[in-house]
Amino acid sequence: MSTFSVDPVFHGPPTSANGGYACGVLAGLAGAAGHLAGRAAVTLHLPVPLDAPLEYRVAGRRGHAWHGEEVVASVASAQGEIPEPAPVTLGQAERAEAAFDGAGHPFPTCFACGTQRPGTGLGLRPGPVEGRPHTVACTWTPSPALAGPDGLVPPEIVWSALDCPGGWTTDPVLRPRLLGRMTAEILAMPRAGDLCVVVAELERTEDRTAVNTTALYDGGTGTLLAKASALWIAVDLAPVG
């Protein structure tokens, strides 16, 4: 059993963790526990609370994150390969980013893509890619403040960068969704200060769910650094005011 908590700085919705960040932390705990065979598939059953004691317990081939008497997330081995969206050029990513419309953002203080996090989040602005329906892209230059002593970006930050762009492959203002399940594969860790490109592509929608894939590319060489698949679930948000 491992005890951990999520710092409030890494929130998605105001009172819970950014989904990708939480999944990345849990994937790391599962890897350290040694019960996985291959990549981690993380399922979020409930919003992961902030600044609260959580316990990671292994049960056979699965791991579960407990908050008191509630299971908030589960981790198991992923099945199959993750298909990555085709890369875009740096110019395409920059034009997509310029077309990002964050007006009406359902979670404007989100750590990864919030419009009200100047200098304190990832600053992702995933906008539509010209000529590629249901595909968004943006640039990302990891801040040294997010890197470890070796200058590399920690895995949970990479998971965060792979998370939110997928949410913008549909219209999160018209129909807000939260991350329900995510699987990621990191091939090479990006370094602080390196220019990267994130691409996300919608695979399908069905009722309240949407499935998408994302990829992180080196902005200079176009090398694939990481990729992920995710399932999102529509939520009804309480009106503000």
PDB file of C-alpha atoms in Angstrom:
ATOM      1  CA  MET A   1       0.000   0.000   0.000  1.00  0.00           C
ATOM      2  CA  SER A   2       1.222   3.502  -0.891  1.00  0.00           C
ATOM      3  CA  THR A   3      -0.174   6.774   0.424  1.00  0.00           C
ATOM      4  CA  PHE A   4      -0.195   9.845  -1.799  1.00  0.00           C
ATOM      5  CA  SER A   5      -2.064  13.077  -2.463  1.00  0.00           C
ATOM      6  CA  VAL A   6      -2.496  15.471  -5.380  1.00  0.00           C
ATOM      7  CA  ASP A   7      -1.305  19.036  -4.913  1.00  0.00           C
ATOM      8  CA  PRO A   8      -4.110  21.515  -5.703  1.00  0.00           C
ATOM      9  CA  VAL A   9      -1.918  23.220  -8.299  1.00  0.00           C
ATOM     10  CA  PHE A  10      -2.579  20.209 -10.558  1.00  0.00           C
ATOM     11  CA  HIS A  11      -6.334  20.577 -10.709  1.00  0.00           C
ATOM     12  CA  GLY A  12      -8.574  20.221 -13.728  1.00  0.00           C
ATOM     13  CA  PRO A  13     -12.031  21.155 -12.469  1.00  0.00           C
ATOM     14  CA  PRO A  14     -11.569  23.502  -9.488  1.00  0.00           C
ATOM     15  CA  THR A  15     -12.052  20.846  -6.808  1.00  0.00           C
ATOM     16  CA  SER A  16     -10.455  17.767  -8.387  1.00  0.00           C
ATOM     17  CA  ALA A  17      -7.260  16.668 -10.084  1.00  0.00           C
ATOM     18  CA  ASN A  18      -6.490  17.111 -13.749  1.00  0.00           C
ATOM     19  CA  GLY A  19      -7.413  13.729 -15.188  1.00  0.00           C
ATOM     20  CA  GLY A  20      -4.193  13.170 -17.105  1.00  0.00           C
ATOM     21  CA  TYR A  21      -2.054  14.163 -14.150  1.00  0.00           C
ATOM     22  CA  ALA A  22      -3.929  11.804 -11.827  1.00  0.00           C
ATOM     23  CA  CYS A  23      -3.643   8.972 -14.350  1.00  0.00           C
ATOM     24  CA  GLY A  24       0.088   9.587 -14.696  1.00  0.00           C
ATOM     25  CA  VAL A  25       0.621   9.482 -10.949  1.00  0.00           C
ATOM     26  CA  LEU A  26      -1.371   6.256 -10.685  1.00  0.00           C
ATOM     27  CA  ALA A  27       0.498   4.675 -13.591  1.00  0.00           C
ATOM     28  CA  GLY A  28       3.735   5.446 -11.754  1.00  0.00           C
ATOM     29  CA  LEU A  29       2.457   3.848  -8.555  1.00  0.00           C
ATOM     30  CA  ALA A  30       1.337   0.785 -10.482  1.00  0.00           C
ATOM     31  CA  GLY A  31       4.718   0.489 -12.147  1.00  0.00           C
ATOM     32  CA  ALA A  32       6.503   0.740  -8.809  1.00  0.00           C
ATOM     33  CA  ALA A  33       4.192  -1.889  -7.320  1.00  0.00           C
ATOM     34  CA  GLY A  34       5.111  -4.286 -10.115  1.00  0.00           C
ATOM     35  CA  HIS A  35       1.665  -5.721 -10.839  1.00  0.00           C
ATOM     36  CA  LEU A  36       1.405  -4.520 -14.451  1.00  0.00           C
ATOM     37  CA  ALA A  37       2.365  -6.346 -17.618  1.00  0.00           C
ATOM     38  CA  GLY A  38       3.058  -3.556 -20.081  1.00  0.00           C
ATOM     39  CA  ARG A  39       1.331  -0.173 -20.244  1.00  0.00           C
ATOM     40  CA  ALA A  40      -1.106   1.089 -17.636  1.00  0.00           C
ATOM     41  CA  ALA A  41      -4.787   1.620 -18.382  1.00  0.00           C
ATOM     42  CA  VAL A  42      -6.172   3.952 -15.731  1.00  0.00           C
ATOM     43  CA  THR A  43      -9.911   4.267 -15.105  1.00  0.00           C
ATOM     44  CA  LEU A  44     -11.236   7.193 -13.083  1.00  0.00           C
ATOM     45  CA  HIS A  45     -14.402   6.167 -11.242  1.00  0.00           C
ATOM     46  CA  LEU A  46     -14.790   9.438  -9.346  1.00  0.00           C
ATOM     47  CA  PRO A  47     -13.151  12.857  -9.431  1.00  0.00           C
ATOM     48  CA  VAL A  48      -9.756  12.513  -7.737  1.00  0.00           C
ATOM     49  CA  PRO A  49      -9.768  14.837  -4.705  1.00  0.00           C
ATOM     50  CA  LEU A  50      -7.075  17.429  -4.092  1.00  0.00           C
ATOM     51  CA  ASP A  51      -4.795  17.671  -1.072  1.00  0.00           C
ATOM     52  CA  ALA A  52      -6.401  14.588   0.492  1.00  0.00           C
ATOM     53  CA  PRO A  53      -4.789  11.334   1.660  1.00  0.00           C
ATOM     54  CA  LEU A  54      -5.271   8.574  -0.916  1.00  0.00           C
ATOM     55  CA  GLU A  55      -4.162   4.957  -0.663  1.00  0.00           C
ATOM     56  CA  TYR A  56      -2.973   2.833  -3.570  1.00  0.00           C
ATOM     57  CA  ARG A  57      -3.643  -0.830  -2.887  1.00  0.00           C
ATOM     58  CA  VAL A  58      -2.792  -3.797  -5.094  1.00  0.00           C
ATOM     59  CA  ALA A  59      -5.382  -6.544  -5.545  1.00  0.00           C
ATOM     60  CA  GLY A  60      -4.067  -9.284  -7.812  1.00  0.00           C
ATOM     61  CA  ARG A  61      -3.267  -7.804 -11.218  1.00  0.00           C
ATOM     62  CA  ARG A  62      -5.090  -4.564 -10.508  1.00  0.00           C
ATOM     63  CA  GLY A  63      -4.425  -1.568  -8.323  1.00  0.00           C
ATOM     64  CA  HIS A  64      -7.014   0.719  -6.766  1.00  0.00           C
ATOM     65  CA  ALA A  65      -6.827   4.245  -5.385  1.00  0.00           C
ATOM     66  CA  TRP A  66      -8.942   4.626  -2.271  1.00  0.00           C
ATOM     67  CA  HIS A  67     -10.229   7.810  -0.657  1.00  0.00           C
ATOM     68  CA  GLY A  68     -11.629   6.638   2.631  1.00  0.00           C
ATOM     69  CA  GLU A  69     -14.181   3.956   1.752  1.00  0.00           C
ATOM     70  CA  GLU A  70     -14.481   4.955  -1.913  1.00  0.00           C
ATOM     71  CA  VAL A  71     -12.492   3.638  -4.873  1.00  0.00           C
ATOM     72  CA  VAL A  72     -11.697   6.667  -7.009  1.00  0.00           C
ATOM     73  CA  ALA A  73      -9.553   4.953  -9.661  1.00  0.00           C
ATOM     74  CA  SER A  74      -8.301   1.577 -10.884  1.00  0.00           C
ATOM     75  CA  VAL A  75      -5.189   0.576 -12.821  1.00  0.00           C
ATOM     76  CA  ALA A  76      -4.791  -2.525 -14.983  1.00  0.00           C
ATOM     77  CA  SER A  77      -2.605  -3.657 -17.874  1.00  0.00           C
ATOM     78  CA  ALA A  78      -3.607  -2.165 -21.223  1.00  0.00           C
ATOM     79  CA  GLN A  79      -4.543  -4.353 -24.164  1.00  0.00           C
ATOM     80  CA  GLY A  80      -3.531  -3.681 -27.772  1.00  0.00           C
ATOM     81  CA  GLU A  81      -1.518  -0.915 -29.372  1.00  0.00           C
ATOM     82  CA  ILE A  82      -2.175   2.818 -29.203  1.00  0.00           C
ATOM     83  CA  PRO A  83      -2.619   4.348 -32.687  1.00  0.00           C
ATOM     84  CA  GLU A  84      -1.069   7.800 -32.817  1.00  0.00           C
ATOM     85  CA  PRO A  85      -2.540  10.688 -34.815  1.00  0.00           C
ATOM     86  CA  ALA A  86      -0.454  11.617 -37.820  1.00  0.00           C
ATOM     87  CA  PRO A  87       1.972  14.473 -37.131  1.00  0.00           C
ATOM     88  CA  VAL A  88       1.456  18.030 -38.255  1.00  0.00           C
ATOM     89  CA  THR A  89       4.109  20.551 -39.202  1.00  0.00           C
ATOM     90  CA  LEU A  90       5.200  23.185 -36.732  1.00  0.00           C
ATOM     91  CA  GLY A  91       3.518  25.797 -38.912  1.00  0.00           C
ATOM     92  CA  GLN A  92       0.244  23.875 -38.872  1.00  0.00           C
ATOM     93  CA  ALA A  93       0.417  23.571 -35.093  1.00  0.00           C
ATOM     94  CA  GLU A  94       1.062  27.277 -34.697  1.00  0.00           C
ATOM     95  CA  ARG A  95      -1.875  28.179 -36.943  1.00  0.00           C
ATOM     96  CA  ALA A  96      -4.129  25.751 -35.062  1.00  0.00           C
ATOM     97  CA  GLU A  97      -3.022  27.255 -31.776  1.00  0.00           C
ATOM     98  CA  ALA A  98      -3.823  30.733 -33.039  1.00  0.00           C
ATOM     99  CA  ALA A  99      -7.354  29.522 -33.880  1.00  0.00           C
ATOM    100  CA  PHE A 100      -7.978  28.200 -30.357  1.00  0.00           C
ATOM    101  CA  ASP A 101     -11.161  29.675 -28.886  1.00  0.00           C
ATOM    102  CA  GLY A 102     -11.190  29.358 -25.114  1.00  0.00           C
ATOM    103  CA  ALA A 103     -14.252  31.543 -24.606  1.00  0.00           C
ATOM    104  CA  GLY A 104     -16.692  29.682 -22.408  1.00  0.00           C
ATOM    105  CA  HIS A 105     -14.034  27.179 -21.280  1.00  0.00           C
ATOM    106  CA  PRO A 106     -15.844  24.922 -18.769  1.00  0.00           C
ATOM    107  CA  PHE A 107     -12.709  24.681 -16.583  1.00  0.00           C
ATOM    108  CA  PRO A 108     -10.752  27.926 -17.179  1.00  0.00           C
ATOM    109  CA  THR A 109      -8.248  27.270 -14.375  1.00  0.00           C
ATOM    110  CA  CYS A 110      -7.338  23.745 -15.568  1.00  0.00           C
ATOM    111  CA  PHE A 111      -3.639  22.998 -15.066  1.00  0.00           C
ATOM    112  CA  ALA A 112      -3.129  21.831 -18.650  1.00  0.00           C
ATOM    113  CA  CYS A 113      -5.355  23.984 -20.869  1.00  0.00           C
ATOM    114  CA  GLY A 114      -6.888  26.613 -18.608  1.00  0.00           C
ATOM    115  CA  THR A 115      -7.101  30.127 -19.986  1.00  0.00           C
ATOM    116  CA  GLN A 116      -6.754  31.628 -16.511  1.00  0.00           C
ATOM    117  CA  ARG A 117      -3.437  30.006 -15.582  1.00  0.00           C
ATOM    118  CA  PRO A 118      -0.839  32.458 -16.953  1.00  0.00           C
ATOM    119  CA  GLY A 119       2.609  31.089 -16.205  1.00  0.00           C
ATOM    120  CA  THR A 120       1.400  28.457 -13.740  1.00  0.00           C
ATOM    121  CA  GLY A 121       0.085  25.692 -16.012  1.00  0.00           C
ATOM    122  CA  LEU A 122       1.044  24.000 -19.245  1.00  0.00           C
ATOM    123  CA  GLY A 123      -0.575  26.699 -21.340  1.00  0.00           C
ATOM    124  CA  LEU A 124      -1.922  24.336 -23.990  1.00  0.00           C
ATOM    125  CA  ARG A 125      -4.116  25.977 -26.637  1.00  0.00           C
ATOM    126  CA  PRO A 126      -5.306  23.124 -28.915  1.00  0.00           C
ATOM    127  CA  GLY A 127      -7.067  24.569 -31.930  1.00  0.00           C
ATOM    128  CA  PRO A 128      -8.474  23.034 -35.140  1.00  0.00           C
ATOM    129  CA  VAL A 129      -6.028  21.769 -37.768  1.00  0.00           C
ATOM    130  CA  GLU A 130      -6.779  22.993 -41.281  1.00  0.00           C
ATOM    131  CA  GLY A 131      -8.065  20.220 -43.543  1.00  0.00           C
ATOM    132  CA  ARG A 132      -8.268  17.597 -40.785  1.00  0.00           C
ATOM    133  CA  PRO A 133     -11.757  17.371 -39.265  1.00  0.00           C
ATOM    134  CA  HIS A 134     -11.986  16.577 -35.554  1.00  0.00           C
ATOM    135  CA  THR A 135      -8.236  17.116 -35.151  1.00  0.00           C
ATOM    136  CA  VAL A 136      -6.584  19.739 -32.967  1.00  0.00           C
ATOM    137  CA  ALA A 137      -2.964  20.690 -32.376  1.00  0.00           C
ATOM    138  CA  CYS A 138      -0.805  23.130 -30.461  1.00  0.00           C
ATOM    139  CA  THR A 139       2.774  23.740 -29.445  1.00  0.00           C
ATOM    140  CA  TRP A 140       4.141  23.130 -25.970  1.00  0.00           C
ATOM    141  CA  THR A 141       7.459  24.176 -24.484  1.00  0.00           C
ATOM    142  CA  PRO A 142       7.829  22.582 -21.025  1.00  0.00           C
ATOM    143  CA  SER A 143       8.825  25.023 -18.306  1.00  0.00           C
ATOM    144  CA  PRO A 144      11.996  24.367 -16.278  1.00  0.00           C
ATOM    145  CA  ALA A 145       9.786  24.713 -13.187  1.00  0.00           C
ATOM    146  CA  LEU A 146       8.079  21.440 -14.152  1.00  0.00           C
ATOM    147  CA  ALA A 147      11.252  19.451 -14.840  1.00  0.00           C
ATOM    148  CA  GLY A 148      13.321  17.309 -12.515  1.00  0.00           C
ATOM    149  CA  PRO A 149      16.966  17.931 -11.583  1.00  0.00           C
ATOM    150  CA  ASP A 150      18.023  16.180 -14.800  1.00  0.00           C
ATOM    151  CA  GLY A 151      15.988  18.599 -16.898  1.00  0.00           C
ATOM    152  CA  LEU A 152      13.521  15.925 -17.975  1.00  0.00           C
ATOM    153  CA  VAL A 153       9.765  16.385 -17.657  1.00  0.00           C
ATOM    154  CA  PRO A 154       8.209  13.858 -15.219  1.00  0.00           C
ATOM    155  CA  PRO A 155       5.852  11.247 -16.689  1.00  0.00           C
ATOM    156  CA  GLU A 156       2.758  12.629 -14.944  1.00  0.00           C
ATOM    157  CA  ILE A 157       3.318  15.991 -16.664  1.00  0.00           C
ATOM    158  CA  VAL A 158       3.581  14.242 -20.034  1.00  0.00           C
ATOM    159  CA  TRP A 159       0.295  12.463 -19.277  1.00  0.00           C
ATOM    160  CA  SER A 160      -1.232  15.875 -18.522  1.00  0.00           C
ATOM    161  CA  ALA A 161      -0.054  17.242 -21.866  1.00  0.00           C
ATOM    162  CA  LEU A 162      -1.540  14.225 -23.656  1.00  0.00           C
ATOM    163  CA  ASP A 163      -4.850  14.547 -21.807  1.00  0.00           C
ATOM    164  CA  CYS A 164      -6.566  17.874 -22.378  1.00  0.00           C
ATOM    165  CA  PRO A 165      -6.052  18.297 -26.156  1.00  0.00           C
ATOM    166  CA  GLY A 166      -8.244  15.214 -26.611  1.00  0.00           C
ATOM    167  CA  GLY A 167     -11.056  17.051 -24.866  1.00  0.00           C
ATOM    168  CA  TRP A 168     -10.971  19.737 -27.561  1.00  0.00           C
ATOM    169  CA  THR A 169     -11.564  17.288 -30.431  1.00  0.00           C
ATOM    170  CA  THR A 170     -15.239  17.720 -29.593  1.00  0.00           C
ATOM    171  CA  ASP A 171     -16.830  20.944 -28.326  1.00  0.00           C
ATOM    172  CA  PRO A 172     -16.232  21.102 -24.544  1.00  0.00           C
ATOM    173  CA  VAL A 173     -18.191  24.325 -24.278  1.00  0.00           C
ATOM    174  CA  LEU A 174     -21.314  22.849 -25.894  1.00  0.00           C
ATOM    175  CA  ARG A 175     -20.969  19.495 -24.097  1.00  0.00           C
ATOM    176  CA  PRO A 176     -18.382  19.367 -21.312  1.00  0.00           C
ATOM    177  CA  ARG A 177     -16.693  16.018 -20.747  1.00  0.00           C
ATOM    178  CA  LEU A 178     -14.340  14.633 -18.131  1.00  0.00           C
ATOM    179  CA  LEU A 179     -11.662  12.026 -18.608  1.00  0.00           C
ATOM    180  CA  GLY A 180     -12.929   8.544 -17.794  1.00  0.00           C
ATOM    181  CA  ARG A 181     -10.083   6.284 -18.883  1.00  0.00           C
ATOM    182  CA  MET A 182      -6.603   6.833 -20.281  1.00  0.00           C
ATOM    183  CA  THR A 183      -3.695   4.738 -21.512  1.00  0.00           C
ATOM    184  CA  ALA A 184      -0.366   6.297 -22.436  1.00  0.00           C
ATOM    185  CA  GLU A 185       2.997   5.188 -23.741  1.00  0.00           C
ATOM    186  CA  ILE A 186       6.067   7.402 -23.298  1.00  0.00           C
ATOM    187  CA  LEU A 187       8.838   6.638 -25.785  1.00  0.00           C
ATOM    188  CA  ALA A 188      11.194   9.481 -24.859  1.00  0.00           C
ATOM    189  CA  MET A 189      10.952  12.080 -22.112  1.00  0.00           C
ATOM    190  CA  PRO A 190      10.905  15.697 -23.324  1.00  0.00           C
ATOM    191  CA  ARG A 191      13.310  18.180 -21.780  1.00  0.00           C
ATOM    192  CA  ALA A 192      12.465  21.552 -20.314  1.00  0.00           C
ATOM    193  CA  GLY A 193      12.762  24.214 -22.982  1.00  0.00           C
ATOM    194  CA  ASP A 194      12.269  21.810 -25.890  1.00  0.00           C
ATOM    195  CA  LEU A 195       9.637  22.856 -28.404  1.00  0.00           C
ATOM    196  CA  CYS A 196       7.003  20.120 -28.744  1.00  0.00           C
ATOM    197  CA  VAL A 197       3.833  19.652 -30.769  1.00  0.00           C
ATOM    198  CA  VAL A 198       0.705  17.969 -29.421  1.00  0.00           C
ATOM    199  CA  VAL A 199      -1.857  16.501 -31.838  1.00  0.00           C
ATOM    200  CA  ALA A 200      -5.234  15.012 -30.869  1.00  0.00           C
ATOM    201  CA  GLU A 201      -7.768  13.253 -33.071  1.00  0.00           C
ATOM    202  CA  LEU A 202     -11.332  12.135 -32.397  1.00  0.00           C
ATOM    203  CA  GLU A 203     -12.000   8.462 -33.120  1.00  0.00           C
ATOM    204  CA  ARG A 204     -15.705   8.270 -32.350  1.00  0.00           C
ATOM    205  CA  THR A 205     -18.571   9.457 -30.170  1.00  0.00           C
ATOM    206  CA  GLU A 206     -21.430   7.383 -28.803  1.00  0.00           C
ATOM    207  CA  ASP A 207     -24.167   8.680 -26.519  1.00  0.00           C
ATOM    208  CA  ARG A 208     -22.296  10.436 -23.670  1.00  0.00           C
ATOM    209  CA  THR A 209     -18.820   9.174 -24.511  1.00  0.00           C
ATOM    210  CA  ALA A 210     -16.038  10.236 -26.853  1.00  0.00           C
ATOM    211  CA  VAL A 211     -12.867   8.310 -27.700  1.00  0.00           C
ATOM    212  CA  ASN A 212      -9.734  10.042 -28.961  1.00  0.00           C
ATOM    213  CA  THR A 213      -6.009   9.585 -29.420  1.00  0.00           C
ATOM    214  CA  THR A 214      -3.210  12.077 -28.784  1.00  0.00           C
ATOM    215  CA  ALA A 215       0.469  12.251 -29.611  1.00  0.00           C
ATOM    216  CA  LEU A 216       3.419  14.336 -28.493  1.00  0.00           C
ATOM    217  CA  TYR A 217       6.055  15.083 -31.129  1.00  0.00           C
ATOM    218  CA  ASP A 218       9.427  16.794 -31.024  1.00  0.00           C
ATOM    219  CA  GLY A 219       8.819  20.161 -32.661  1.00  0.00           C
ATOM    220  CA  GLY A 220      12.187  20.201 -34.398  1.00  0.00           C
ATOM    221  CA  THR A 221      12.611  16.658 -35.678  1.00  0.00           C
ATOM    222  CA  GLY A 222       9.019  15.411 -35.722  1.00  0.00           C
ATOM    223  CA  THR A 223      10.043  12.412 -33.622  1.00  0.00           C
ATOM    224  CA  LEU A 224       7.195  10.745 -31.727  1.00  0.00           C
ATOM    225  CA  LEU A 225       7.790  11.169 -27.984  1.00  0.00           C
ATOM    226  CA  ALA A 226       4.569   9.846 -26.453  1.00  0.00           C
ATOM    227  CA  LYS A 227       1.029   8.808 -27.339  1.00  0.00           C
ATOM    228  CA  ALA A 228      -2.237   8.079 -25.570  1.00  0.00           C
ATOM    229  CA  SER A 229      -5.792   6.914 -26.027  1.00  0.00           C
ATOM    230  CA  ALA A 230      -8.639   8.170 -23.890  1.00  0.00           C
ATOM    231  CA  LEU A 231     -12.341   7.862 -23.231  1.00  0.00           C
ATOM    232  CA  TRP A 232     -14.252  10.948 -22.104  1.00  0.00           C
ATOM    233  CA  ILE A 233     -17.685  11.082 -20.477  1.00  0.00           C
ATOM    234  CA  ALA A 234     -20.155  13.962 -20.797  1.00  0.00           C
ATOM    235  CA  VAL A 235     -21.096  15.669 -17.539  1.00  0.00           C
ATOM    236  CA  ASP A 236     -23.796  18.116 -16.508  1.00  0.00           C
ATOM    237  CA  LEU A 237     -22.215  21.121 -14.841  1.00  0.00           C
ATOM    238  CA  ALA A 238     -24.046  23.182 -12.256  1.00  0.00           C
ATOM    239  CA  PRO A 239     -24.810  26.688 -13.517  1.00  0.00           C
ATOM    240  CA  VAL A 240     -22.518  29.418 -12.254  1.00  0.00           C
ATOM    241  CA  GLY A 241     -23.984  32.377 -10.396  1.00  0.00           C
TER     242      GLY A 241
END
